[in-house]
Amino acid sequence: MDSLVLSFHEMEQSELSLVGGKGLNLGLLSTIQGIQVPEGFSVTTVGFQRAVEQIEMYHTLLARLSKLNPEDRNQIGEVSKGIRDVLLNVTIPTDVVEAVTHYHSRFGEEHAYAVRSSATAEDLPLASFAGQQDSYLHIIGKDSILKHIRKCWASLFTDRAVIYRMQNGFDHSQVHLSVIVQRMVSPQVSGILFTADPVSSNRKVLSIDAGFGLGEALVSGMVSPDSYQVKDGMIIDKRIETKKLAIYGVDGGGTVMQPIPPDQQKEEALTDEQVLRLSRIGRKIEAHFDCPQDIEWCLEDDSFYIVQSRPITTLYPIPEAIDGENRVYLSVGHQQMMTDAMKPLGLSFFLLTTPAPMKVAGGRLFVDCTPRLASPASRQSFIELMGKSEPLIKDALTTIVERQGFIKTVEDEAMPAPRKGGVDPIDPDPAIVAELMEKSESSIEQLKRTIHAKTGSELIDFILEDMKELKRILFDPESSQVIMAAMDALFWINDHMYEWLGEKNVADTLSQSVPNNITSEMGLALMDVADVIRPHQAVIDYLRQEKDDNFLDELVKVEGGQEARNAIKGFLTKYGMRCSGEIDISRVRWSEKPTTIVPMILSNIEQFEPQESKRKFEKGRLEALEKERELLDRLSSLPDGEQKVKETKRRIEIIRHFTGYREYPKYGMIQRYFAYKQALLKEAERLVEQNILQEKEDIFYLAFDELQDLVRAHEPEDDLICKRKEEFNFYEKLTPPRVITSDGEIITGEYKREDLPAAALAGLAVSSGVIEGRARVIVNMEDANLEEGDILVTAYTDPSWTPLFVSIKGLVTEVGGLMTHGAVIAREYGLPAVVGVERATERIRDGQRIRVHGTEGYVEIL
């Protein structure tokens, strides 16, 4: 009898696999001093398995279900219904019936009970299955309870629950159901309590919803509840709604919906004292489970009863602060055009590369900008600088700074105020850039020659040592000076040409086809690969077939194949270390998966004539030269024209000679990362041979210092790696915030724009012009199917997306700033672009006609 049915008090030590998430949480809640949980018991998963183990039909249908995909809706519906019918008519084993009878009489046969399902995959810290299985209220009598136990078992196979499990990678045969039978209270008021604000994610704000009668009316959305917010023991917000309906239990069993008399509909469901008492109960439960909770509660005769508590799984994790002070964190991913979750090794490589004080949360990096905001000397210039690249971040930071007392002001003598007039003057000499690139190239060649011979601990030490060289090159003062000079010149031109000539964003045209932009050159180089392949139909046909990543070896057997292979290999030698999300060292590179670039090559063959890359570059260069001539001509006729021309000409020279270099340091960094990665994967292969790792890619789930320990100690870390994989799968589903505080509050920021047409989507203007066309909403670069004249709409672009830019006429992204990748390349290719458009990939549908206003910074859906 023991493991077939357990009371709440017996199950505190029992396993999740016996009583499911809901059951285990009720067992744990029952142990907390001062928390009242109505009595009850759980028919365990052993009881469920005992009931189905001999039924052949159940196992046959389950096997059929496991072969289906989420898309096979009709077959899922048919098989699921078959399983539900089997379970609704199953004979419950005698020993289970006896155990239920025992507890039912112990807790009182005269009482009404709630019968709820509790799946083994439900209410877990990393996956919320809330509401995937059924609940039945106010059930009276043993026979009725047994009937509803069967109904709960059947609810494990509703279409919705089945599809949800498929989408989240849970095996149907491994998810079992326990059933909770819990004594009902007859509440005057019930509701839900979140110990963190579900809207802003602020962990210090509790949110309470309350309505009359049973909680079902509120949970099912039939009633608008009263809502209260509590912070630091004080009610900070209260909204009292008109509550027209309530659900109550009926004497003979079941529930009924009743209208609330009009004079009581606007009454407050809870008194202030009750709200504060409930908030203290919530904090106590949260402390016990050590994470924010979503709690279902009832109020009967001024006593609170807790009927459920589960972790809130939708909250973004908070970067860890050591000192308990208020902090403000900025997303690094929004600056780096990479908002996806990174694997632990990717995170630790980036942390080893950057000098900025960064924190990890939710598989992403955040930088603590509190010191910049605390100092009056740097606060305003920092916010303005952020605003130039990301207006939404500027607005969010302004909101925080305007809150009295959140950030302590520090009078910091040591931080000099930023100088007016920008960076130190630098000669616009192209030789400076050539020399910087040459130094980087020879350093990387040296690395490639040396790293091959290193293994074991020697390899780890070598990489750590070489990263000093990487940082020396990345943060070379002269390199930074070139980049800053180009940015300054860009802002100077835009500000002064608008002031003197009334023309906006002039620098966009002047930035077209600048030399030495390694990223835009990559897009053009892939057009040149297409030129080599275009005359050879046999190669084109071969590339169109399904192929694996060793296709280059077979290519030589086709007519024209050797030439094609040489062209593709040449491209990969220079650019093969790139890929989408390239700042994460664990990402698969083009050299590792060369099929990634094949669709782009084929698209170039179809869309362009031979030599198009040269014409495209030359067209941009001539437009920039023409714009320069026109500007200087107009300026010369203004008062003090000679001086204006002189200053402007110098800034244009800086833009032309230096802007292209901006993309280069990152290219060097990614080359180095790829060399490290190849060497580490070879080492990982040795560890697999020695049974220290299961597969070589497992190294990506360890931080660099953990990998160092593994290589030295040769002790397997299978459990840690398994845990990291689960965490990473969870983090992948989260959306990182641009700005988050140490309270967990997400400050979104908004565009303060009065000048937009109705229904326009606001963003940041980064590349001038107006263009209309078909929107292609693309989430993964590999799925891109673009035709000339399309407008690319995506979350973010990093350098790996550049080859797609040659086919499009405009760009819209959710993430980005004035100097981030997409903006720089869009200007260089002369594409109108708007970035930072919130939820663009949801608000714009694939195939819609849109108009992109690259000069004014908004998008219209036509």
PDB file of C-alpha atoms in Angstrom, residues 580-702:
ATOM      1  CA  SER A 580      25.759  33.154 -37.227  1.00  0.00           C
ATOM      2  CA  GLY A 581      26.305  34.009 -33.545  1.00  0.00           C
ATOM      3  CA  GLU A 582      30.076  33.867 -34.096  1.00  0.00           C
ATOM      4  CA  ILE A 583      31.089  35.417 -30.750  1.00  0.00           C
ATOM      5  CA  ASP A 584      30.126  32.062 -29.185  1.00  0.00           C
ATOM      6  CA  ILE A 585      33.157  29.830 -29.843  1.00  0.00           C
ATOM      7  CA  SER A 586      30.930  26.739 -29.742  1.00  0.00           C
ATOM      8  CA  ARG A 587      28.875  27.753 -32.812  1.00  0.00           C
ATOM      9  CA  VAL A 588      29.316  25.689 -36.005  1.00  0.00           C
ATOM     10  CA  ARG A 589      31.515  27.595 -38.494  1.00  0.00           C
ATOM     11  CA  TRP A 590      31.115  27.719 -42.294  1.00  0.00           C
ATOM     12  CA  SER A 591      34.313  25.703 -42.663  1.00  0.00           C
ATOM     13  CA  GLU A 592      32.785  22.998 -40.457  1.00  0.00           C
ATOM     14  CA  LYS A 593      29.447  23.089 -42.311  1.00  0.00           C
ATOM     15  CA  PRO A 594      30.135  24.477 -45.786  1.00  0.00           C
ATOM     16  CA  THR A 595      26.619  23.563 -46.999  1.00  0.00           C
ATOM     17  CA  THR A 596      25.501  26.731 -45.180  1.00  0.00           C
ATOM     18  CA  ILE A 597      26.910  28.983 -47.915  1.00  0.00           C
ATOM     19  CA  VAL A 598      25.631  26.934 -50.885  1.00  0.00           C
ATOM     20  CA  PRO A 599      22.105  28.485 -51.006  1.00  0.00           C
ATOM     21  CA  MET A 600      23.703  31.957 -51.003  1.00  0.00           C
ATOM     22  CA  ILE A 601      26.008  30.998 -53.909  1.00  0.00           C
ATOM     23  CA  LEU A 602      23.060  29.593 -55.909  1.00  0.00           C
ATOM     24  CA  SER A 603      21.006  32.709 -55.177  1.00  0.00           C
ATOM     25  CA  ASN A 604      23.870  34.904 -56.477  1.00  0.00           C
ATOM     26  CA  ILE A 605      24.124  32.790 -59.654  1.00  0.00           C
ATOM     27  CA  GLU A 606      20.401  33.228 -60.350  1.00  0.00           C
ATOM     28  CA  GLN A 607      20.078  36.909 -59.466  1.00  0.00           C
ATOM     29  CA  PHE A 608      23.229  38.545 -60.825  1.00  0.00           C
ATOM     30  CA  GLU A 609      25.118  38.966 -64.059  1.00  0.00           C
ATOM     31  CA  PRO A 610      28.886  38.226 -64.107  1.00  0.00           C
ATOM     32  CA  GLN A 611      31.150  40.894 -62.534  1.00  0.00           C
ATOM     33  CA  GLU A 612      28.224  42.322 -60.512  1.00  0.00           C
ATOM     34  CA  SER A 613      30.382  42.637 -57.363  1.00  0.00           C
ATOM     35  CA  LYS A 614      32.741  45.055 -59.144  1.00  0.00           C
ATOM     36  CA  ARG A 615      29.834  47.085 -60.558  1.00  0.00           C
ATOM     37  CA  LYS A 616      28.097  47.189 -57.180  1.00  0.00           C
ATOM     38  CA  PHE A 617      31.226  48.412 -55.367  1.00  0.00           C
ATOM     39  CA  GLU A 618      32.030  50.965 -58.092  1.00  0.00           C
ATOM     40  CA  LYS A 619      28.471  52.306 -58.134  1.00  0.00           C
ATOM     41  CA  GLY A 620      28.627  52.944 -54.360  1.00  0.00           C
ATOM     42  CA  ARG A 621      32.080  54.538 -54.632  1.00  0.00           C
ATOM     43  CA  LEU A 622      30.964  56.931 -57.376  1.00  0.00           C
ATOM     44  CA  GLU A 623      27.788  57.885 -55.474  1.00  0.00           C
ATOM     45  CA  ALA A 624      29.923  58.706 -52.412  1.00  0.00           C
ATOM     46  CA  LEU A 625      32.343  60.801 -54.521  1.00  0.00           C
ATOM     47  CA  GLU A 626      29.476  62.609 -56.213  1.00  0.00           C
ATOM     48  CA  LYS A 627      27.884  63.342 -52.820  1.00  0.00           C
ATOM     49  CA  GLU A 628      31.207  64.728 -51.550  1.00  0.00           C
ATOM     50  CA  ARG A 629      31.520  67.020 -54.587  1.00  0.00           C
ATOM     51  CA  GLU A 630      27.952  68.240 -54.201  1.00  0.00           C
ATOM     52  CA  LEU A 631      28.337  68.951 -50.456  1.00  0.00           C
ATOM     53  CA  LEU A 632      31.624  70.833 -50.839  1.00  0.00           C
ATOM     54  CA  ASP A 633      30.141  72.829 -53.701  1.00  0.00           C
ATOM     55  CA  ARG A 634      27.100  73.884 -51.630  1.00  0.00           C
ATOM     56  CA  LEU A 635      29.228  74.648 -48.559  1.00  0.00           C
ATOM     57  CA  SER A 636      31.611  76.897 -50.510  1.00  0.00           C
ATOM     58  CA  SER A 637      28.815  79.389 -51.194  1.00  0.00           C
ATOM     59  CA  LEU A 638      27.898  79.710 -47.487  1.00  0.00           C
ATOM     60  CA  PRO A 639      29.292  82.388 -45.121  1.00  0.00           C
ATOM     61  CA  ASP A 640      32.721  81.249 -43.925  1.00  0.00           C
ATOM     62  CA  GLY A 641      32.486  78.668 -46.728  1.00  0.00           C
ATOM     63  CA  GLU A 642      36.211  78.062 -47.158  1.00  0.00           C
ATOM     64  CA  GLN A 643      36.628  76.985 -43.514  1.00  0.00           C
ATOM     65  CA  LYS A 644      33.470  74.804 -43.645  1.00  0.00           C
ATOM     66  CA  VAL A 645      34.774  73.077 -46.789  1.00  0.00           C
ATOM     67  CA  LYS A 646      38.173  72.444 -45.209  1.00  0.00           C
ATOM     68  CA  GLU A 647      36.701  70.935 -42.001  1.00  0.00           C
ATOM     69  CA  THR A 648      34.161  68.872 -43.930  1.00  0.00           C
ATOM     70  CA  LYS A 649      36.702  67.531 -46.437  1.00  0.00           C
ATOM     71  CA  ARG A 650      38.933  66.322 -43.599  1.00  0.00           C
ATOM     72  CA  ARG A 651      36.003  64.495 -41.915  1.00  0.00           C
ATOM     73  CA  ILE A 652      35.020  62.873 -45.224  1.00  0.00           C
ATOM     74  CA  GLU A 653      38.594  61.629 -45.690  1.00  0.00           C
ATOM     75  CA  ILE A 654      38.476  60.079 -42.218  1.00  0.00           C
ATOM     76  CA  ILE A 655      35.143  58.383 -43.045  1.00  0.00           C
ATOM     77  CA  ARG A 656      36.463  57.045 -46.372  1.00  0.00           C
ATOM     78  CA  HIS A 657      39.803  55.790 -45.019  1.00  0.00           C
ATOM     79  CA  PHE A 658      38.854  54.596 -41.529  1.00  0.00           C
ATOM     80  CA  THR A 659      35.188  53.479 -41.441  1.00  0.00           C
ATOM     81  CA  GLY A 660      35.895  50.149 -43.155  1.00  0.00           C
ATOM     82  CA  TYR A 661      38.409  49.156 -40.465  1.00  0.00           C
ATOM     83  CA  ARG A 662      35.696  49.062 -37.767  1.00  0.00           C
ATOM     84  CA  GLU A 663      34.769  45.470 -38.730  1.00  0.00           C
ATOM     85  CA  TYR A 664      38.371  44.233 -38.755  1.00  0.00           C
ATOM     86  CA  PRO A 665      39.275  43.698 -35.056  1.00  0.00           C
ATOM     87  CA  LYS A 666      36.281  41.400 -34.601  1.00  0.00           C
ATOM     88  CA  TYR A 667      37.306  39.438 -37.720  1.00  0.00           C
ATOM     89  CA  GLY A 668      40.745  38.934 -36.138  1.00  0.00           C
ATOM     90  CA  MET A 669      39.163  37.833 -32.866  1.00  0.00           C
ATOM     91  CA  ILE A 670      36.921  35.286 -34.626  1.00  0.00           C
ATOM     92  CA  GLN A 671      39.924  33.916 -36.576  1.00  0.00           C
ATOM     93  CA  ARG A 672      41.715  33.332 -33.276  1.00  0.00           C
ATOM     94  CA  TYR A 673      38.634  31.782 -31.662  1.00  0.00           C
ATOM     95  CA  PHE A 674      38.402  29.308 -34.554  1.00  0.00           C
ATOM     96  CA  ALA A 675      42.061  28.298 -34.174  1.00  0.00           C
ATOM     97  CA  TYR A 676      41.468  27.723 -30.427  1.00  0.00           C
ATOM     98  CA  LYS A 677      38.291  25.770 -31.149  1.00  0.00           C
ATOM     99  CA  GLN A 678      39.913  23.394 -33.657  1.00  0.00           C
ATOM    100  CA  ALA A 679      42.760  22.624 -31.251  1.00  0.00           C
ATOM    101  CA  LEU A 680      40.364  22.101 -28.311  1.00  0.00           C
ATOM    102  CA  LEU A 681      38.136  19.745 -30.341  1.00  0.00           C
ATOM    103  CA  LYS A 682      41.205  17.630 -31.188  1.00  0.00           C
ATOM    104  CA  GLU A 683      41.975  17.487 -27.468  1.00  0.00           C
ATOM    105  CA  ALA A 684      38.317  16.585 -26.803  1.00  0.00           C
ATOM    106  CA  GLU A 685      38.596  13.657 -29.255  1.00  0.00           C
ATOM    107  CA  ARG A 686      41.460  12.297 -27.148  1.00  0.00           C
ATOM    108  CA  LEU A 687      39.311  12.683 -24.011  1.00  0.00           C
ATOM    109  CA  VAL A 688      36.487  10.735 -25.692  1.00  0.00           C
ATOM    110  CA  GLU A 689      38.930   7.924 -26.536  1.00  0.00           C
ATOM    111  CA  GLN A 690      39.942   7.837 -22.862  1.00  0.00           C
ATOM    112  CA  ASN A 691      36.241   7.699 -21.777  1.00  0.00           C
ATOM    113  CA  ILE A 692      36.531  11.018 -19.953  1.00  0.00           C
ATOM    114  CA  LEU A 693      33.959  12.644 -22.270  1.00  0.00           C
ATOM    115  CA  GLN A 694      30.940  11.020 -23.950  1.00  0.00           C
ATOM    116  CA  GLU A 695      31.250  13.194 -27.087  1.00  0.00           C
ATOM    117  CA  LYS A 696      33.732  15.854 -28.111  1.00  0.00           C
ATOM    118  CA  GLU A 697      31.138  18.685 -28.254  1.00  0.00           C
ATOM    119  CA  ASP A 698      30.565  18.192 -24.486  1.00  0.00           C
ATOM    120  CA  ILE A 699      33.509  20.541 -23.858  1.00  0.00           C
ATOM    121  CA  PHE A 700      31.226  23.430 -24.892  1.00  0.00           C
ATOM    122  CA  TYR A 701      29.169  22.883 -21.721  1.00  0.00           C
ATOM    123  CA  LEU A 702      32.166  23.555 -19.452  1.00  0.00           C
TER     124      LEU A 702
END
